[in-house]
Short mmCIF file of N, CA and C in Angstrom, two decimals:
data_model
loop_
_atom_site.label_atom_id
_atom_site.label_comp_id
_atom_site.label_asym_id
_atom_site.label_seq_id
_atom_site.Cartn_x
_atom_site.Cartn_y
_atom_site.Cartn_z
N UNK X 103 35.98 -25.46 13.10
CA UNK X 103 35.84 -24.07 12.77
C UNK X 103 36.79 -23.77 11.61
N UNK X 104 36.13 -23.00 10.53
CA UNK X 104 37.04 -22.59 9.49
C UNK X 104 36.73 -21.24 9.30
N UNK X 105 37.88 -20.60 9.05
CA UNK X 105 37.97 -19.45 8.47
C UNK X 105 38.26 -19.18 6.57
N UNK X 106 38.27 -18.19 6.22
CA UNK X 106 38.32 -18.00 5.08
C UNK X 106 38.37 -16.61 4.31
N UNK X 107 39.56 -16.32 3.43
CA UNK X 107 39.33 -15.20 3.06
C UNK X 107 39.51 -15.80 1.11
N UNK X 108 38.69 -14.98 0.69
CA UNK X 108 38.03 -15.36 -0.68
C UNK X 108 38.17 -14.12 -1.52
N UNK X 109 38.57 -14.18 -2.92
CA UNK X 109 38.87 -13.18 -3.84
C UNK X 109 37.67 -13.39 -5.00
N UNK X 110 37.86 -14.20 -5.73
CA UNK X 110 37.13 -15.13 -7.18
C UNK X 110 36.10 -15.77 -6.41
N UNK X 111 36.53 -16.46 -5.16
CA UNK X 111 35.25 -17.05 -4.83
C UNK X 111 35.77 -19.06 -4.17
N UNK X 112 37.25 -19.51 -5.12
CA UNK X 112 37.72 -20.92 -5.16
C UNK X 112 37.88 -21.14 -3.37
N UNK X 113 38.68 -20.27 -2.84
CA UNK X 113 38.34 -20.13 -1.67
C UNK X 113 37.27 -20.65 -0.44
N UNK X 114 36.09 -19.62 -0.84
CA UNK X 114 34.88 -20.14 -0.69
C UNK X 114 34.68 -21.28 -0.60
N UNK X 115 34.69 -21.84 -1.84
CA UNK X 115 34.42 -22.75 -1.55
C UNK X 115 34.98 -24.07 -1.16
N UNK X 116 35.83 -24.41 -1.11
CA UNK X 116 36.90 -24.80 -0.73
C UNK X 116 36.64 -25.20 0.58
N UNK X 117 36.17 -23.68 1.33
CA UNK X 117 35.77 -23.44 2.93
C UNK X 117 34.68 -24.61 3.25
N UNK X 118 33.80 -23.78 2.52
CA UNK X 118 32.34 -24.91 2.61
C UNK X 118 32.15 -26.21 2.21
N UNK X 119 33.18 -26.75 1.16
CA UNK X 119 33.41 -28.50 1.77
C UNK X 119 34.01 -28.95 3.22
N UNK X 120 34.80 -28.03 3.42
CA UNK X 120 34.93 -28.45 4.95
C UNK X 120 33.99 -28.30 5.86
N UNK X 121 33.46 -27.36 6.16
CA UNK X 121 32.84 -26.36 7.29
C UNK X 121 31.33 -25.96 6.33
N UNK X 122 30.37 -26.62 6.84
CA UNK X 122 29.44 -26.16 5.98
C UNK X 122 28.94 -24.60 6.44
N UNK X 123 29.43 -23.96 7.48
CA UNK X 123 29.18 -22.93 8.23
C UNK X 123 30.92 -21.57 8.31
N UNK X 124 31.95 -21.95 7.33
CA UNK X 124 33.05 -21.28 7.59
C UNK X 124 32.75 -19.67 7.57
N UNK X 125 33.54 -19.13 8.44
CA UNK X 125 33.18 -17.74 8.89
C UNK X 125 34.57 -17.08 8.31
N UNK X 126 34.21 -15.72 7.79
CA UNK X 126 34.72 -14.97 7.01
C UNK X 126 36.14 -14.28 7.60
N UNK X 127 37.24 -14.08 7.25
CA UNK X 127 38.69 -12.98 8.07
C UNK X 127 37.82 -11.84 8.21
N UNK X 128 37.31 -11.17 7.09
CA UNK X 128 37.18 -9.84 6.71
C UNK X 128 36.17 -9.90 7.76
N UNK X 129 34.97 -10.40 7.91
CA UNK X 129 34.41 -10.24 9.08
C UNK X 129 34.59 -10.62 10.92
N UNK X 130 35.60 -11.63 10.80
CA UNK X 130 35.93 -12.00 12.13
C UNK X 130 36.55 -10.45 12.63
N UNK X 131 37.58 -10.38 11.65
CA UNK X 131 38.32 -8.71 12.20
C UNK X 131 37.42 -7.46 12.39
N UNK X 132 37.01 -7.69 11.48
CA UNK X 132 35.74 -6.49 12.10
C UNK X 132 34.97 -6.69 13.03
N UNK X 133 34.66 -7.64 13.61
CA UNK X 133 33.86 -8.11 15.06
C UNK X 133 34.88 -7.45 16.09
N UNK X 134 36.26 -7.78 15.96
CA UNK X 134 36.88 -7.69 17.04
C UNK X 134 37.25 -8.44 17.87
N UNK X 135 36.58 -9.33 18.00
CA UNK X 135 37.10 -10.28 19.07
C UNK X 135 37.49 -11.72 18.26
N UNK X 136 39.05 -11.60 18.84
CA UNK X 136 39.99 -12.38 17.65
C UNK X 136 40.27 -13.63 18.57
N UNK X 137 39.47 -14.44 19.40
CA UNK X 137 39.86 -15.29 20.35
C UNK X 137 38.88 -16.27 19.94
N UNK X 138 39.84 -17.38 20.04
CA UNK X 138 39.08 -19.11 18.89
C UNK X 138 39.28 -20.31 19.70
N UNK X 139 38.49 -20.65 19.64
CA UNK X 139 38.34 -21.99 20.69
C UNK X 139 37.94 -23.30 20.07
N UNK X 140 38.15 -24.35 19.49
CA UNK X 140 37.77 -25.35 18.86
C UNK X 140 38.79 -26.58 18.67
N UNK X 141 38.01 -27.89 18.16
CA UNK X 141 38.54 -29.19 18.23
C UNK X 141 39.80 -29.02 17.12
N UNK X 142 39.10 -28.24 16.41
CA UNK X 142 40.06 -28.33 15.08
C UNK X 142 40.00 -26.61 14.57
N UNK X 143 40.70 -25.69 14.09
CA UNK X 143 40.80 -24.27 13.58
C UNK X 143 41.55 -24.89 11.89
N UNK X 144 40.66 -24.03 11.16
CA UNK X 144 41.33 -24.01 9.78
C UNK X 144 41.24 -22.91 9.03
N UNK X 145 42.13 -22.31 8.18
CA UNK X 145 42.27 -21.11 7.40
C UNK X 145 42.17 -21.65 5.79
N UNK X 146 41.57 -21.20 5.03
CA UNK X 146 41.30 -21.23 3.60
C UNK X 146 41.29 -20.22 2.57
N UNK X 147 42.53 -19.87 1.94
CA UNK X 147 43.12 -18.41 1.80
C UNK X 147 43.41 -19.02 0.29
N UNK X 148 43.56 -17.73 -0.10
CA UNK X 148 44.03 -17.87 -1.62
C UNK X 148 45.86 -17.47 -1.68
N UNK X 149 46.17 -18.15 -2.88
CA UNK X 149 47.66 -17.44 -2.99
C UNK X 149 48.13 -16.52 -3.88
N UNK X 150 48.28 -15.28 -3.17
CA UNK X 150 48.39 -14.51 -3.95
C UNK X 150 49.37 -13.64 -4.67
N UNK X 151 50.30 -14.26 -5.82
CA UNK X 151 51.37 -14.29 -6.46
C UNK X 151 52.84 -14.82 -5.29
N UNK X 152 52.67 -15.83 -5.21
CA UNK X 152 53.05 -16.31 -4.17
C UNK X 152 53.52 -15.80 -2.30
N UNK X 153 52.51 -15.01 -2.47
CA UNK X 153 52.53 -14.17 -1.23
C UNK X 153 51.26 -14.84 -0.61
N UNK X 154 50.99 -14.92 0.70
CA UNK X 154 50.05 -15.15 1.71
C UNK X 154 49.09 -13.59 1.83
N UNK X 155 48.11 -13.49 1.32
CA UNK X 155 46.74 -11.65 1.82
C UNK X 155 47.51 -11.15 2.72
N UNK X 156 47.77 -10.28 2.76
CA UNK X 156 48.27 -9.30 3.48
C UNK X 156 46.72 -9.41 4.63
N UNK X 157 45.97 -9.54 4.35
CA UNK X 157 45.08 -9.57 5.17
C UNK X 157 44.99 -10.64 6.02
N UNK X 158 45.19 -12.12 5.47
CA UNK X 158 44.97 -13.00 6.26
C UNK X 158 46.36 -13.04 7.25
N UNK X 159 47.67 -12.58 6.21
CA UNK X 159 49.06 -12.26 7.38
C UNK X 159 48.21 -11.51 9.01
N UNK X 160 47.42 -10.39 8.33
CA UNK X 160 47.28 -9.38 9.69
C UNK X 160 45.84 -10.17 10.83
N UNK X 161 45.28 -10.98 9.92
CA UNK X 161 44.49 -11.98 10.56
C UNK X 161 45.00 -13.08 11.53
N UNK X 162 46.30 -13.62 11.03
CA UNK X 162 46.96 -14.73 11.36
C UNK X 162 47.90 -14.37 12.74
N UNK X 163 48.42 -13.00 12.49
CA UNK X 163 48.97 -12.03 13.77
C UNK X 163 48.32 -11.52 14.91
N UNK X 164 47.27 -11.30 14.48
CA UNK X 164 46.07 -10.86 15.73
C UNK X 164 45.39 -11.94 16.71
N UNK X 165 45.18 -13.05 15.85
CA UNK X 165 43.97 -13.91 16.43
C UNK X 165 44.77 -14.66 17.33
N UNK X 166 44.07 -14.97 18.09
CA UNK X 166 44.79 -15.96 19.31
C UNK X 166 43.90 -17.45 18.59
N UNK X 167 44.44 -18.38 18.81
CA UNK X 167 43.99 -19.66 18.63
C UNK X 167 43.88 -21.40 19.11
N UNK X 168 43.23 -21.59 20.10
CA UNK X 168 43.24 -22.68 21.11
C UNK X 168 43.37 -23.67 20.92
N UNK X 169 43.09 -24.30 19.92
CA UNK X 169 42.80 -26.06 19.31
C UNK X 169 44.16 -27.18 19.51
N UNK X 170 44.13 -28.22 19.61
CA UNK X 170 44.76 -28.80 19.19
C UNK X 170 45.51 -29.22 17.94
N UNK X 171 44.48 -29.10 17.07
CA UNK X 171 44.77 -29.44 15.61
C UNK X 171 44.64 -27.44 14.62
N UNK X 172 45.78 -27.54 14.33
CA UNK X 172 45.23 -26.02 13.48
C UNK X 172 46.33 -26.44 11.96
N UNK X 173 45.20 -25.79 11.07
CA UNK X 173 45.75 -26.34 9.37
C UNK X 173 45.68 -24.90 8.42
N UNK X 174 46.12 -24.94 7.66
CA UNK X 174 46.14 -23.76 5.97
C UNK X 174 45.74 -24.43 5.35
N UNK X 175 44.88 -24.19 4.58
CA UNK X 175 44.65 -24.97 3.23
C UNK X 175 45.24 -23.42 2.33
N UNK X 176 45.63 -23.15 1.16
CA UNK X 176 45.78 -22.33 0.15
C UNK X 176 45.01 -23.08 -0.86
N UNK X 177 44.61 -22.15 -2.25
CA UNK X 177 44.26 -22.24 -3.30
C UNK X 177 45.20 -21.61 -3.87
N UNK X 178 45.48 -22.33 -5.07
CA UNK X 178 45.99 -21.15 -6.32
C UNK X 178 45.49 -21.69 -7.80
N UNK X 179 45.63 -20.98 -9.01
CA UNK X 179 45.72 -21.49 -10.00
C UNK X 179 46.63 -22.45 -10.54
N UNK X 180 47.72 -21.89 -11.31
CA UNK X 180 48.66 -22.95 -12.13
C UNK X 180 49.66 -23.01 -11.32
N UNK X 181 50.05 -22.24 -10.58
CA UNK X 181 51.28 -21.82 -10.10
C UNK X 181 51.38 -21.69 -8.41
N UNK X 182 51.52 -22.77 -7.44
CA UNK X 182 51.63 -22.62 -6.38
C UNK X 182 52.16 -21.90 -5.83
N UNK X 183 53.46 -21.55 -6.04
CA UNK X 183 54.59 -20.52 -5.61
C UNK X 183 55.05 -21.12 -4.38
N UNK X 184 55.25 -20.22 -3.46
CA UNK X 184 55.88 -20.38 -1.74
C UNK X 184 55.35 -19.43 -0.34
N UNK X 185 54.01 -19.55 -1.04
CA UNK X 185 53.42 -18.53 0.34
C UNK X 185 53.23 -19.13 1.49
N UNK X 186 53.58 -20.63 1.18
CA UNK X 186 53.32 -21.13 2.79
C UNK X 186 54.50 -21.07 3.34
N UNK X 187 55.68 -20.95 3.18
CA UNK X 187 57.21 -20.95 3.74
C UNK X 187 57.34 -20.34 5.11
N UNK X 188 56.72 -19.50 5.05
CA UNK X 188 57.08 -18.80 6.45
C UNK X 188 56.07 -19.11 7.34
N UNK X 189 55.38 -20.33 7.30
CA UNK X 189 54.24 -20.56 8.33
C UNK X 189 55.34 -21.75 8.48
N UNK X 190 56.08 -22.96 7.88
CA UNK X 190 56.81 -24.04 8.25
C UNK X 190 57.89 -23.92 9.34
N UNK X 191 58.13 -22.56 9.57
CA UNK X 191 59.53 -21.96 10.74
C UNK X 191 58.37 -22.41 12.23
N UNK X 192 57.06 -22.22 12.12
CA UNK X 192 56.31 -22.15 13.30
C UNK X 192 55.32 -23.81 13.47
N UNK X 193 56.13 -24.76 12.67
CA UNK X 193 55.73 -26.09 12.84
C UNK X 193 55.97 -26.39 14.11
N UNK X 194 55.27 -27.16 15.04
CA UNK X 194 55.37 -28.27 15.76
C UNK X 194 54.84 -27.01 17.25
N UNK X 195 54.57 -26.02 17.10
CA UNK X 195 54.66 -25.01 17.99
C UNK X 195 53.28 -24.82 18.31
N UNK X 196 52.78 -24.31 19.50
CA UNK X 196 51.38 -24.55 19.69
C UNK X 196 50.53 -23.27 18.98
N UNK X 197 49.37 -23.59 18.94
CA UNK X 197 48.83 -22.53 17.65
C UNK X 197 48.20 -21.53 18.91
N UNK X 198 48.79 -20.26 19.19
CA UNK X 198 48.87 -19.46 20.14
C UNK X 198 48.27 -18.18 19.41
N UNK X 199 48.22 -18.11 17.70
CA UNK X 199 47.97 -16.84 17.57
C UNK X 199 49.35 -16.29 16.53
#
């Protein structure tokens, strides 16, 4: 299962080499029901001036998440920055949400 929130689009696709079926933040949250069950959970987010979407932050806070294996992929252009930093404090910890 992949998730994905997409600006330009790199995102996107990104998603769909993994997951030929990845399902959208903007729409998971609007469903409402933020509870994930799978072999593997993945997020595919853009970086945005080295900040993590404020959206996928409020995505990443809400959702509960079951798997064994759970991953980030980011995109950026030239400039990676450090938006993943504050997901590395919650390494080794079970992916609860």
């Amino acid at each position: 299962m992949v998730f994905y929130f997409t600006a330009t689009g790199n995102s996107l696709y990104a998603a769909r080499e993994l997951d030929g079926n990845p399902v959208s933040i903007v729409h998971a949250l609007n469903e409402g029901n933020l509870e994930f069950s799978d072999d593997a959970i993945g997020i595919v987010t853009p970086d945005f001036g080295s900040e993590m979407p404020d959206l996928v932050k409020e995505f990443l806070s809400r959702a509960r998440f079951t798997t064994p294996y759970f991953y980030i992929i980011m995109t950026y252009g030239c400039n990676k920055g450090n938006a993943a930093s504050p997901l590395s404090r919650n390494a080794g910890r079970e992916a609860s949400g």
